[in-house]
mmCIF file of C-alpha atoms and ligand atoms in Angstrom:
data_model
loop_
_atom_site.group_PDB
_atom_site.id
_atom_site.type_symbol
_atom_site.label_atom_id
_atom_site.label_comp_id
_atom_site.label_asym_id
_atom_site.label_seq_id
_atom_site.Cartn_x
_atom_site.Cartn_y
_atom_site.Cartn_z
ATOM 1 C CA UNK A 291 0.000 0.000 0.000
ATOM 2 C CA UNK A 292 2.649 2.583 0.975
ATOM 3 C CA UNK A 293 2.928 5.022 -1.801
ATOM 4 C CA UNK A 294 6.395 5.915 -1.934
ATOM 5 C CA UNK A 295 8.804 2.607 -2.000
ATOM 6 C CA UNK A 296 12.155 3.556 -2.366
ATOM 7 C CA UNK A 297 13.177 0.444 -4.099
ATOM 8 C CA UNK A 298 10.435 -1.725 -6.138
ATOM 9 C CA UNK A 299 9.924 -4.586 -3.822
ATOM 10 C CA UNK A 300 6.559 -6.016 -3.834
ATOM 11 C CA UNK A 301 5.785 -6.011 -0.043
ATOM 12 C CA UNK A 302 4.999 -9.720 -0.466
ATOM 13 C CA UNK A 303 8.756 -10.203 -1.375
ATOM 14 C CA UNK A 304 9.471 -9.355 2.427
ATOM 15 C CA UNK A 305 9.049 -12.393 4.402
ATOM 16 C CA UNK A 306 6.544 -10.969 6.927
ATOM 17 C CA UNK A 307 7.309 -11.383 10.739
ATOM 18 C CA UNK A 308 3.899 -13.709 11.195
ATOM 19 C CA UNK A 309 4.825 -15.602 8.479
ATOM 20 C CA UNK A 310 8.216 -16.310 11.120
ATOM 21 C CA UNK A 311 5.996 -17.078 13.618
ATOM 22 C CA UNK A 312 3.899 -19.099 11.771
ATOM 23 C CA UNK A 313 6.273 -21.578 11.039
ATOM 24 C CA UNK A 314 7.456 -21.251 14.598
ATOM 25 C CA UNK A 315 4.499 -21.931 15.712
ATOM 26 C CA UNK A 316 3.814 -24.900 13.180
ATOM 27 C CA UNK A 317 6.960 -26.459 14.943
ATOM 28 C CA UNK A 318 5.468 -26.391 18.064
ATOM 29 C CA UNK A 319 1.861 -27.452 17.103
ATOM 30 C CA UNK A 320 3.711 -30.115 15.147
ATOM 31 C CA UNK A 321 5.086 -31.376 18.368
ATOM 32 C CA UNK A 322 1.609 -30.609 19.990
ATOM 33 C CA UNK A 323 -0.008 -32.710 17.145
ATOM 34 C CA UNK A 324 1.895 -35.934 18.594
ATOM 35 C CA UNK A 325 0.457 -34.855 22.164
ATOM 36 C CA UNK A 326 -2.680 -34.542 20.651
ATOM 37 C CA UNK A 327 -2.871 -37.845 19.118
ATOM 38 C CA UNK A 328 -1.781 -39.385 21.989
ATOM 39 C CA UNK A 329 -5.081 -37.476 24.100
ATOM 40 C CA UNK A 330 -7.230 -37.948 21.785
ATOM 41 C CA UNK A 331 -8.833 -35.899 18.974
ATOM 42 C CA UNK A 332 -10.197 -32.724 19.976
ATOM 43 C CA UNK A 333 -8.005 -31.675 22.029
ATOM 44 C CA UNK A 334 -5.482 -29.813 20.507
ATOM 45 C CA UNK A 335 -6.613 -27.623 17.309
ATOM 46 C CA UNK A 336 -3.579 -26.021 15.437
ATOM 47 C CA UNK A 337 -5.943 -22.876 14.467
ATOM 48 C CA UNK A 338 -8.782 -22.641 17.221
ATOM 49 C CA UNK A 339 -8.846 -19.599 19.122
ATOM 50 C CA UNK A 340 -7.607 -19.910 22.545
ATOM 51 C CA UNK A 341 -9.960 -19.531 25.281
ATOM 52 C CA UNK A 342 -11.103 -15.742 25.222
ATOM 53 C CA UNK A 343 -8.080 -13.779 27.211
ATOM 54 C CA UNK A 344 -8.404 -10.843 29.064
ATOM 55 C CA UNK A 345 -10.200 -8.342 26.743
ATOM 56 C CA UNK A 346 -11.153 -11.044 24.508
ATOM 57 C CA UNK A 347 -15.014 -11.604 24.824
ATOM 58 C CA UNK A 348 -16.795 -14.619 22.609
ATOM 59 C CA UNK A 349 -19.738 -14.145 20.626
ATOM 60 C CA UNK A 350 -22.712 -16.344 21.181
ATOM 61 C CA UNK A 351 -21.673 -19.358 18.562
ATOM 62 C CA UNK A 352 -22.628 -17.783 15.077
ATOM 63 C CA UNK A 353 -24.757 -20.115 12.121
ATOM 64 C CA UNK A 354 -22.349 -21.108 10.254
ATOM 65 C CA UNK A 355 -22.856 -19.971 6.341
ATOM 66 C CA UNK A 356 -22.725 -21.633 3.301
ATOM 67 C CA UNK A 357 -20.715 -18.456 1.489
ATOM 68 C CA UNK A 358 -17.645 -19.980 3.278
ATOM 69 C CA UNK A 359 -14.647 -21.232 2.104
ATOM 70 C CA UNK A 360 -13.199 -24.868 3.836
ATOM 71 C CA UNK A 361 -9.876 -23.564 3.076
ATOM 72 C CA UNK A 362 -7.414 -23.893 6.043
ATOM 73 C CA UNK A 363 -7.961 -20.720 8.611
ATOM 74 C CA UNK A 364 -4.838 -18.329 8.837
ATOM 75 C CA UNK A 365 -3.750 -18.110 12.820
ATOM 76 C CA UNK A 366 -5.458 -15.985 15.040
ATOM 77 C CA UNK A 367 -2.444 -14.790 15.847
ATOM 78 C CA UNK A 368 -1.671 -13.865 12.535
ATOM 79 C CA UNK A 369 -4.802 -12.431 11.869
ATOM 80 C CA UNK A 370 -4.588 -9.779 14.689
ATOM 81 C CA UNK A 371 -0.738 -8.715 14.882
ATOM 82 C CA UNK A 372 -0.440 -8.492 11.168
ATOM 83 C CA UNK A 373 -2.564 -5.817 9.952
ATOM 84 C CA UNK A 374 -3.197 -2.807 8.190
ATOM 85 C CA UNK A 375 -4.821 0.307 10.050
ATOM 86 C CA UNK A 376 -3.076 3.295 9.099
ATOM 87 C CA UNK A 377 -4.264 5.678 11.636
ATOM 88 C CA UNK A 378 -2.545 3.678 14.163
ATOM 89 C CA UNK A 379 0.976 3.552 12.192
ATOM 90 C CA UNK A 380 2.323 1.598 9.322
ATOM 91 C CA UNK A 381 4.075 -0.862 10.083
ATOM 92 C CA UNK A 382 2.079 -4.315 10.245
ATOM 93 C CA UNK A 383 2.774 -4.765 14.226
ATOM 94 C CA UNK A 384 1.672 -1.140 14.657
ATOM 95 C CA UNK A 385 -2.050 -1.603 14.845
ATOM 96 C CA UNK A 386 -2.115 -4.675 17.465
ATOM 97 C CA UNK A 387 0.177 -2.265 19.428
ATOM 98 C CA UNK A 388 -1.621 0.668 19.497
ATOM 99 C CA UNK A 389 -5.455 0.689 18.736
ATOM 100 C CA UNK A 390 -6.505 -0.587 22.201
ATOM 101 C CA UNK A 391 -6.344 3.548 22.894
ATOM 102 C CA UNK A 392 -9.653 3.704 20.621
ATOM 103 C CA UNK A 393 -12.966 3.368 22.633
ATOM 104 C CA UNK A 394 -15.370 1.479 21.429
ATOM 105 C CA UNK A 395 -18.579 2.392 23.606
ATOM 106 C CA UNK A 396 -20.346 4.524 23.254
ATOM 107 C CA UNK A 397 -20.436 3.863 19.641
ATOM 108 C CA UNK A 398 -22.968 5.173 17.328
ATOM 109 C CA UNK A 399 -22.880 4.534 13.427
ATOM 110 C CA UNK A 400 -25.055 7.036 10.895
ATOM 111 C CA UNK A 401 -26.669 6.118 7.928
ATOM 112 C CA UNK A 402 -27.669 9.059 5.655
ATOM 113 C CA UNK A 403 -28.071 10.782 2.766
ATOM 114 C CA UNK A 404 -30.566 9.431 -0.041
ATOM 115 C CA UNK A 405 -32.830 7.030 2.128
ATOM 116 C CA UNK A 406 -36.417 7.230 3.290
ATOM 117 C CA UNK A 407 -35.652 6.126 6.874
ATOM 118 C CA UNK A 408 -31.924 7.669 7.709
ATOM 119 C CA UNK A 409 -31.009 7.007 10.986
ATOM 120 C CA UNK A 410 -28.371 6.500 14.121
ATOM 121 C CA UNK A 411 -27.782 3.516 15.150
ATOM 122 C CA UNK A 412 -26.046 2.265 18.591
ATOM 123 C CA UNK A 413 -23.934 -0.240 17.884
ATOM 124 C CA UNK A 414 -25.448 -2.091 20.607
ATOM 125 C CA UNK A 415 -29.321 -1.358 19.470
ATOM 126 C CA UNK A 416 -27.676 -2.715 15.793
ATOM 127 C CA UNK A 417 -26.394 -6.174 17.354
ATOM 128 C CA UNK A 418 -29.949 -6.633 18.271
ATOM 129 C CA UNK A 419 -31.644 -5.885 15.019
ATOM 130 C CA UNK A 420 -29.244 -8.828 13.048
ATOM 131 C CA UNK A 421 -28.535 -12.315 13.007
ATOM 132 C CA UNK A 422 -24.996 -12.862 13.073
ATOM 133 C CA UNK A 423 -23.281 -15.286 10.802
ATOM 134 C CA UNK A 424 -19.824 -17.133 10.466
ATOM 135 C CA UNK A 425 -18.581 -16.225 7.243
ATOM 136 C CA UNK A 426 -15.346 -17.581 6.130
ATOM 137 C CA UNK A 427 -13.885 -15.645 3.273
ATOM 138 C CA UNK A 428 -10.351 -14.875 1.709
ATOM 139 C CA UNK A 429 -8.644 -11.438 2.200
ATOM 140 C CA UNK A 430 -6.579 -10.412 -0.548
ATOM 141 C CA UNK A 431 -3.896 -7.754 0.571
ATOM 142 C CA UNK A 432 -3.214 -5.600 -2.989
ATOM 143 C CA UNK A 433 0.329 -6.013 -0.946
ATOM 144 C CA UNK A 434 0.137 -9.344 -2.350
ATOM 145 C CA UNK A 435 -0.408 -11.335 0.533
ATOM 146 C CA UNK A 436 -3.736 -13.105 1.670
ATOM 147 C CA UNK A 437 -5.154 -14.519 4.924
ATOM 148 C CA UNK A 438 -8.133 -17.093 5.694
ATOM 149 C CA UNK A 439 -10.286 -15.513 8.521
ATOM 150 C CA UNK A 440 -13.704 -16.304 10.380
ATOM 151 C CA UNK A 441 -15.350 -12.741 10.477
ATOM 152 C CA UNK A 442 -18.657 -12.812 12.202
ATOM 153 C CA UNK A 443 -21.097 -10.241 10.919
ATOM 154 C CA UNK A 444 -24.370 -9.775 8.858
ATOM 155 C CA UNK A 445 -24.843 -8.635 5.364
ATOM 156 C CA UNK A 446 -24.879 -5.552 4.833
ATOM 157 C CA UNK A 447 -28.097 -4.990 2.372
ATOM 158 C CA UNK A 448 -29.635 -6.185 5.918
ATOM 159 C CA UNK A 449 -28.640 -2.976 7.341
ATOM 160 C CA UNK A 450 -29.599 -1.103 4.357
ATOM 161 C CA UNK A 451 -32.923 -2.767 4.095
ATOM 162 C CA UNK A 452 -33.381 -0.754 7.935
ATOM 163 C CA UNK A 453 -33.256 2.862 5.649
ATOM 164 C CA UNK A 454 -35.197 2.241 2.978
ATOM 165 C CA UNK A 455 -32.304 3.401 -0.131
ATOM 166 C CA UNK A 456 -34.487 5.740 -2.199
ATOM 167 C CA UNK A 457 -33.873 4.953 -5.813
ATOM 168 C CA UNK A 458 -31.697 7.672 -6.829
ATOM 169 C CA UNK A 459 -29.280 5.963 -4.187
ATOM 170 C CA UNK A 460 -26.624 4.927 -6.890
ATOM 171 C CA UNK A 461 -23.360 4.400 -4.667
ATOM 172 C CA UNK A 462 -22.374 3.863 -0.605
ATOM 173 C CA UNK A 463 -19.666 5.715 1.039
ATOM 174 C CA UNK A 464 -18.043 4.083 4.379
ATOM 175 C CA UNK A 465 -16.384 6.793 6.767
ATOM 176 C CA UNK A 466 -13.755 5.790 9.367
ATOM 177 C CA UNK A 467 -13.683 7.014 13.008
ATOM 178 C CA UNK A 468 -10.745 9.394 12.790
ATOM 179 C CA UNK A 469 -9.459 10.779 16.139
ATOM 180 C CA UNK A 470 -6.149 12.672 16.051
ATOM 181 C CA UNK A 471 -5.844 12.794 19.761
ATOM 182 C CA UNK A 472 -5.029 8.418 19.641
ATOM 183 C CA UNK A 473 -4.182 8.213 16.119
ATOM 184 C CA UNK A 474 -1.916 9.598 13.521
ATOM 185 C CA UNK A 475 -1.920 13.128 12.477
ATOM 186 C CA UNK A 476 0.516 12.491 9.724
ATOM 187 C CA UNK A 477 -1.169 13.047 6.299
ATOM 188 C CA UNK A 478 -0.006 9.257 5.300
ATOM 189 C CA UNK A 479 -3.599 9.173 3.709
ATOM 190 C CA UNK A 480 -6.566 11.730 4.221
ATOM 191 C CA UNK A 481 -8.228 11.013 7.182
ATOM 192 C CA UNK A 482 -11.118 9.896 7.707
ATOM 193 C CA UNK A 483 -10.397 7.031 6.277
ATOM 194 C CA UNK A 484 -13.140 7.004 3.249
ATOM 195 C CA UNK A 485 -14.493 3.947 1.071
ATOM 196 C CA UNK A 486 -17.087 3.227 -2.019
ATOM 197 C CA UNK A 487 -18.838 0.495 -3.250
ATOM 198 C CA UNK A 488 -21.645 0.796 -5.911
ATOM 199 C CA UNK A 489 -24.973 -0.055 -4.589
ATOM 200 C CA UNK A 490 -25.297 -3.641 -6.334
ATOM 201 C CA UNK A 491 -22.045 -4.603 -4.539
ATOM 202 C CA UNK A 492 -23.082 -3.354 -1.365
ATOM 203 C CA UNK A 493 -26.624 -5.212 -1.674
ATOM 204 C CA UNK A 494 -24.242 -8.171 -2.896
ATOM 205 C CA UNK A 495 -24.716 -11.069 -0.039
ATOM 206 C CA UNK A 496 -21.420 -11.672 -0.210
ATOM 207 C CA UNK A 497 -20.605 -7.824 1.376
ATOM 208 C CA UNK A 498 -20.614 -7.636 5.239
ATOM 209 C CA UNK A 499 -20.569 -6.056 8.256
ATOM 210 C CA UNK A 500 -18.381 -7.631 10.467
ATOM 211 C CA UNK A 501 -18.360 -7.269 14.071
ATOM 212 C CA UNK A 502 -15.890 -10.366 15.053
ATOM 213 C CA UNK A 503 -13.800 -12.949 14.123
ATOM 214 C CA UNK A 504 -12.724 -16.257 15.544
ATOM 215 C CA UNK A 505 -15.958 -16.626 17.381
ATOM 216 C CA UNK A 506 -15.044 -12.958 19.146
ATOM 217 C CA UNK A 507 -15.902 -9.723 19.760
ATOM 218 C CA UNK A 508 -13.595 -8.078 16.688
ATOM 219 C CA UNK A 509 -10.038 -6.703 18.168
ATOM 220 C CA UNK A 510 -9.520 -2.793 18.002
ATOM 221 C CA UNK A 511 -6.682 -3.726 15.102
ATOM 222 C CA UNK A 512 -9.115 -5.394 12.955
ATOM 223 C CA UNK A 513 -11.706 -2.490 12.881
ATOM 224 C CA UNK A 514 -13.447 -2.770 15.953
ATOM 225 C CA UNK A 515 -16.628 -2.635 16.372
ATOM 226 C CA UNK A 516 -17.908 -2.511 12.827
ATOM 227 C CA UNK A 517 -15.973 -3.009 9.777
ATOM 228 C CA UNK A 518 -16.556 -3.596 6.463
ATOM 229 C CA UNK A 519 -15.485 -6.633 4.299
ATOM 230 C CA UNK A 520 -15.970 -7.488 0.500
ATOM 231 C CA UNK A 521 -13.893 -10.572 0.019
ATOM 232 C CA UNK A 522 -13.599 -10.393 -4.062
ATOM 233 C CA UNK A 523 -11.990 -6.810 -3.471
ATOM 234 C CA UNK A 524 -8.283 -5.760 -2.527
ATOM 235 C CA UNK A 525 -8.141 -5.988 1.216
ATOM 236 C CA UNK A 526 -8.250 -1.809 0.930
ATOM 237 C CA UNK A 527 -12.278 -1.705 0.637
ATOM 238 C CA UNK A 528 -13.118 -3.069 3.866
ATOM 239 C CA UNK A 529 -12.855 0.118 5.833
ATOM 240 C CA UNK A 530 -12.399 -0.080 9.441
ATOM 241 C CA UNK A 531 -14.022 0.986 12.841
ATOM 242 C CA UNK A 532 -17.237 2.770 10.460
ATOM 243 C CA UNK A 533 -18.985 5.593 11.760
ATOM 244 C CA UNK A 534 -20.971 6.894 8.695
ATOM 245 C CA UNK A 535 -22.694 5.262 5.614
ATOM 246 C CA UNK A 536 -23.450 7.857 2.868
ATOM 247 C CA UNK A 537 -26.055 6.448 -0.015
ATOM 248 C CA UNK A 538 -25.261 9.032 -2.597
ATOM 249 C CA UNK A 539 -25.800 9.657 -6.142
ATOM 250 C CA UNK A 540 -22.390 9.691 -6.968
ATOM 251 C CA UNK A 541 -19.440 7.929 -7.135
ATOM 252 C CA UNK A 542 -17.366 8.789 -3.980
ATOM 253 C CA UNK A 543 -14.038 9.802 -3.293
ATOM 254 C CA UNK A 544 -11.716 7.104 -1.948
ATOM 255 C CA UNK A 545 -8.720 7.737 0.357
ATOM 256 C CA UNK A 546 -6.348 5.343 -1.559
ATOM 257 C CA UNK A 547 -7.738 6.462 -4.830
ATOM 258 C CA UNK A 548 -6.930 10.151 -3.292
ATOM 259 C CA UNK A 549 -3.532 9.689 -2.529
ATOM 260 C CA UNK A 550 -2.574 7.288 -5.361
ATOM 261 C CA UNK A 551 -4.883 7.236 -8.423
ATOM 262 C CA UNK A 552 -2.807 5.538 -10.788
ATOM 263 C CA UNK A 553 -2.551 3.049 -8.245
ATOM 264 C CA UNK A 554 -5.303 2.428 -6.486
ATOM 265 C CA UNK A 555 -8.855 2.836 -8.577
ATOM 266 C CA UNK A 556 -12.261 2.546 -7.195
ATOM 267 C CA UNK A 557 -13.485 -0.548 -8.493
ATOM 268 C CA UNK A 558 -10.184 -2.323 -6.709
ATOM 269 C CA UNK A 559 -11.741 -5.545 -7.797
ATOM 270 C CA UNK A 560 -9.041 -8.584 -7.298
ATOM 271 C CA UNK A 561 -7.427 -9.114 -10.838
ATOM 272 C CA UNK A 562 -4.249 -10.873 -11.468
ATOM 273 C CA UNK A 563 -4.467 -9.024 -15.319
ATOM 274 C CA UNK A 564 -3.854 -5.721 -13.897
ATOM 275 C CA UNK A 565 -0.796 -5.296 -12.619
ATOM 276 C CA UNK A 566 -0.094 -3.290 -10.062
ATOM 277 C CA UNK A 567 2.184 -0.045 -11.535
ATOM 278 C CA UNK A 568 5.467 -1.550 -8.882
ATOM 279 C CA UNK A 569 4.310 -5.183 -9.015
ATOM 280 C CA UNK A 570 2.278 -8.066 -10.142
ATOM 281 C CA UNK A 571 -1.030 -9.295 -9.196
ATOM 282 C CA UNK A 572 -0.189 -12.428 -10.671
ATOM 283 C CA UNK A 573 0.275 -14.552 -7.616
ATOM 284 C CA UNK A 574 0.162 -14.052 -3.924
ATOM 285 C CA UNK A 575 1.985 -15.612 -0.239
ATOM 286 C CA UNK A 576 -0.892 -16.943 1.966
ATOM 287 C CA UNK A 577 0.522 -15.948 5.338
ATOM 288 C CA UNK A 578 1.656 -18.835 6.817
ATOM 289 C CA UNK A 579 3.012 -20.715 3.622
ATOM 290 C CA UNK A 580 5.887 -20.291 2.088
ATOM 291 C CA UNK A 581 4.818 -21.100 -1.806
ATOM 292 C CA UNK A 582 3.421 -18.048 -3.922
ATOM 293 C CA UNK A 583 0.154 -19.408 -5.051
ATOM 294 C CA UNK A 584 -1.446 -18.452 -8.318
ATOM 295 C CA UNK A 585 -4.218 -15.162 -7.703
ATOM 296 C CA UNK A 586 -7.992 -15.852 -8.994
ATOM 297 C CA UNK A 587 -10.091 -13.192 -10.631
ATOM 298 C CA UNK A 588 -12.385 -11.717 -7.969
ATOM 299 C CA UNK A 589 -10.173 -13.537 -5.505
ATOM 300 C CA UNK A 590 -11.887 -16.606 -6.224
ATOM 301 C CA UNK A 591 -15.694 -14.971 -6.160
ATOM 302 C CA UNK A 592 -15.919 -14.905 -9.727
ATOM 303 C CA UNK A 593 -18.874 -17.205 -9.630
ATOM 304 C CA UNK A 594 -21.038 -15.105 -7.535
ATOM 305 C CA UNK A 595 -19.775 -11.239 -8.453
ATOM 306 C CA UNK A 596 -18.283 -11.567 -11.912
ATOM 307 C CA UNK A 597 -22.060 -10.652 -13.711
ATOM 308 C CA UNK A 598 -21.946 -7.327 -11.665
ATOM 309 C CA UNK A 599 -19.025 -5.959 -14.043
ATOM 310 C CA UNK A 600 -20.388 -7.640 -17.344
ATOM 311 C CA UNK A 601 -19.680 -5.180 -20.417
ATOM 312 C CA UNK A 602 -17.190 -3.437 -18.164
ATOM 313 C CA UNK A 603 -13.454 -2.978 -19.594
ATOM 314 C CA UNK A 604 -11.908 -4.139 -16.230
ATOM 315 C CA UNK A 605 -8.569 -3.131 -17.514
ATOM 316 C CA UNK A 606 -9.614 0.666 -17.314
ATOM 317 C CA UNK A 607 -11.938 0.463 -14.414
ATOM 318 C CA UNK A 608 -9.506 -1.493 -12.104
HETATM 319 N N1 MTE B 1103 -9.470 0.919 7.250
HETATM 320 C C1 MTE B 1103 -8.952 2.016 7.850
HETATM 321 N N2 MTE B 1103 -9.765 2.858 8.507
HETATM 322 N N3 MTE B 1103 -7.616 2.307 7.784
HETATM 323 C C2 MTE B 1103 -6.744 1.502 7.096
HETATM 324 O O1 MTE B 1103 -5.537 1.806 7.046
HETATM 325 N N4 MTE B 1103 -6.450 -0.529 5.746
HETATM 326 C C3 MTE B 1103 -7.100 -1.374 4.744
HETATM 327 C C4 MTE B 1103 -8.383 -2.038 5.265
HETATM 328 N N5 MTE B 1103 -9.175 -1.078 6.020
HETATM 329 C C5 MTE B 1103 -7.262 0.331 6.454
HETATM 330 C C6 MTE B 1103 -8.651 0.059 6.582
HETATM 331 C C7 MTE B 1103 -6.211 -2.394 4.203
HETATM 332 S S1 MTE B 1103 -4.957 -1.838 3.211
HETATM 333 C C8 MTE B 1103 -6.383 -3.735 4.429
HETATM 334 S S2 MTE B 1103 -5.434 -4.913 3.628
HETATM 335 C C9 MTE B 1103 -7.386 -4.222 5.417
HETATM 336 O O2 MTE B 1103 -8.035 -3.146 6.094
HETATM 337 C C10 MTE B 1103 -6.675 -5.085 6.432
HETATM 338 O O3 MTE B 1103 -7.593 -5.640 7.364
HETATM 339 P P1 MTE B 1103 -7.024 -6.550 8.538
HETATM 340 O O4 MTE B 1103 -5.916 -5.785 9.201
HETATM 341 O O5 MTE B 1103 -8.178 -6.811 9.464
HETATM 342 O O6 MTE B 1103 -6.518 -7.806 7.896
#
């Protein structure tokens, strides 16, 4: 993401410090693993979360959903120490470090602008109004790495559905919680954070709110308490720790798009034909493997999304 590199090294070239501990830890589960068959199954799960610590809270167990993938679950520990939230810093460890300073209650999120019903929401009155679900997606880093993780959250159209979009409603804009007092006031991107999506990819089932992951309340790092995620789009999209959704009639601004156009379009759709302008999309490093593995159009979604871009040149609206 960072928009000056001093030297063209795709930051997926950089073996990343979880990746380290990953295999670390893969050395000691593989040891555990012996344990475990000698206790019985059950016992010992390589990638379960460990019992809720202190400021760790579970969710009551999620339904499971049928929009997730069975592939092998990054670590939780990987999950939450590697991660990007640039108001916090940018280096990957920054965020774990530093965003417990954000408070999280109260916490109110607005939706506005072209709807029938607008309205505030408390984020509590909101965890009330929706079933949550486990949904296991992909997250494709446009850094060119990609994790497995277990958000818990509810589609988004079902929050939508709560305002009543009025038809001229043609795009969504997400707005960050910026507070310069706990995070950055360096102008690394122009804060609030700021997102888009168009309003048949935010009514897409596969787009969600999340509000956990792991079977737990979401950590500050990962966006805390309400974040978005579209898993066919560069990891980017999914803005963090919301406190505004905009229906407008016109495309929005993005901050990426902001600070980097040529780099960083709105559409941001996972595509291993568009190169990146300092390095390929072709392939990506799950974190916690060692292989590059090839990267699939829409991250692998193309079944379900790739009919919302038909007639589009993707080339030119990347
Ligand atoms: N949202 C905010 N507010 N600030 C950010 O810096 N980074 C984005 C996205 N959402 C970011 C953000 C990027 S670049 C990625 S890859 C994902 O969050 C990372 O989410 P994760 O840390 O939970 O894996």
């Amino acid at each position: 993401m960072l928009i000056k590199r001093p030297a063209d090294i795709p930051p997926s070239e950089i073996t990343p410090r979880a990746l380290f501990e990953d295999r670390r830890r893969f050395i000691a589960t593989a040891g555990a693993g012996l344990a475990g068959a000698l206790l019985g199954p059950g016992l010992l799960s390589a990638h379960a979360a460990p019992a809720p610590g202190p400021g760790r809270t579970a969710l009551s167990p999620p339904a499971p959903s049928p929009l997730s993938t069975t592939e092998e679950k990054t670590s939780y520990k990987s999950v939450t120490t590697y991660n990007n939230f640039y108001e916090f810093g940018t280096d990957k460890a920054d965020p774990a470090e530093n965003a417990g300073k954000m408070a999280l209650r109260p916490w109110t999120l607005r939706v506005e602008g072209l709807a029938n019903k607008p309205r505030t929401f408390d984020i509590d009155e909101l965890l009330r109004l929706v079933p949550l679900e486990e949904r296991i997606y992909r997250l494709r880093c446009v850094e060119a790495w990609s994790m497995v993780i277990p958000w818990v959250g509810f589609p988004l159209a079902a929050l939508l559905k709560q305002v009543e979009p009025q038809g001229s409603a043609k795009y969504v804009e997400f707005v960050s919680h910026y507070d310069p007092k706990i995070m950055t006031r360096r102008p690394v991107l122009e804060w609030p954070y700021a997102e888009g999506l168009r309003m048949d990819e935010a009514l897409h089932p596969l787009t969600i709110l999340a509000v956990g992951l792991y079977g737990e309340v979401l950590p500050n790092q990962n966006g805390a308490p309400l974040r978005l995620v579209v898993p066919w789009k560069y990891g980017f999209k999914s803005a963090k720790s919301i406190v505004a959704i905009r229906l407008v009639d016109k495309q929005p601004a993005t901050a990426w798009n902001r600070a980097a156009p040529d780099e960083y379009g709105f559409y941001s759709n996972v595509n291993p034909e568009v190169s990146h302008p300092r390095w390929s999309q072709a392939t990506e490093r799950r974190i916690g493997e060692f292989r590059k593995r090839p990267t699939l159009m829409f991250n692998g979604y193309a079944d379900q999304v790739a009919r919302l871009y038909q007639g589009m040149d993707l080339q030119r609206n990347f």
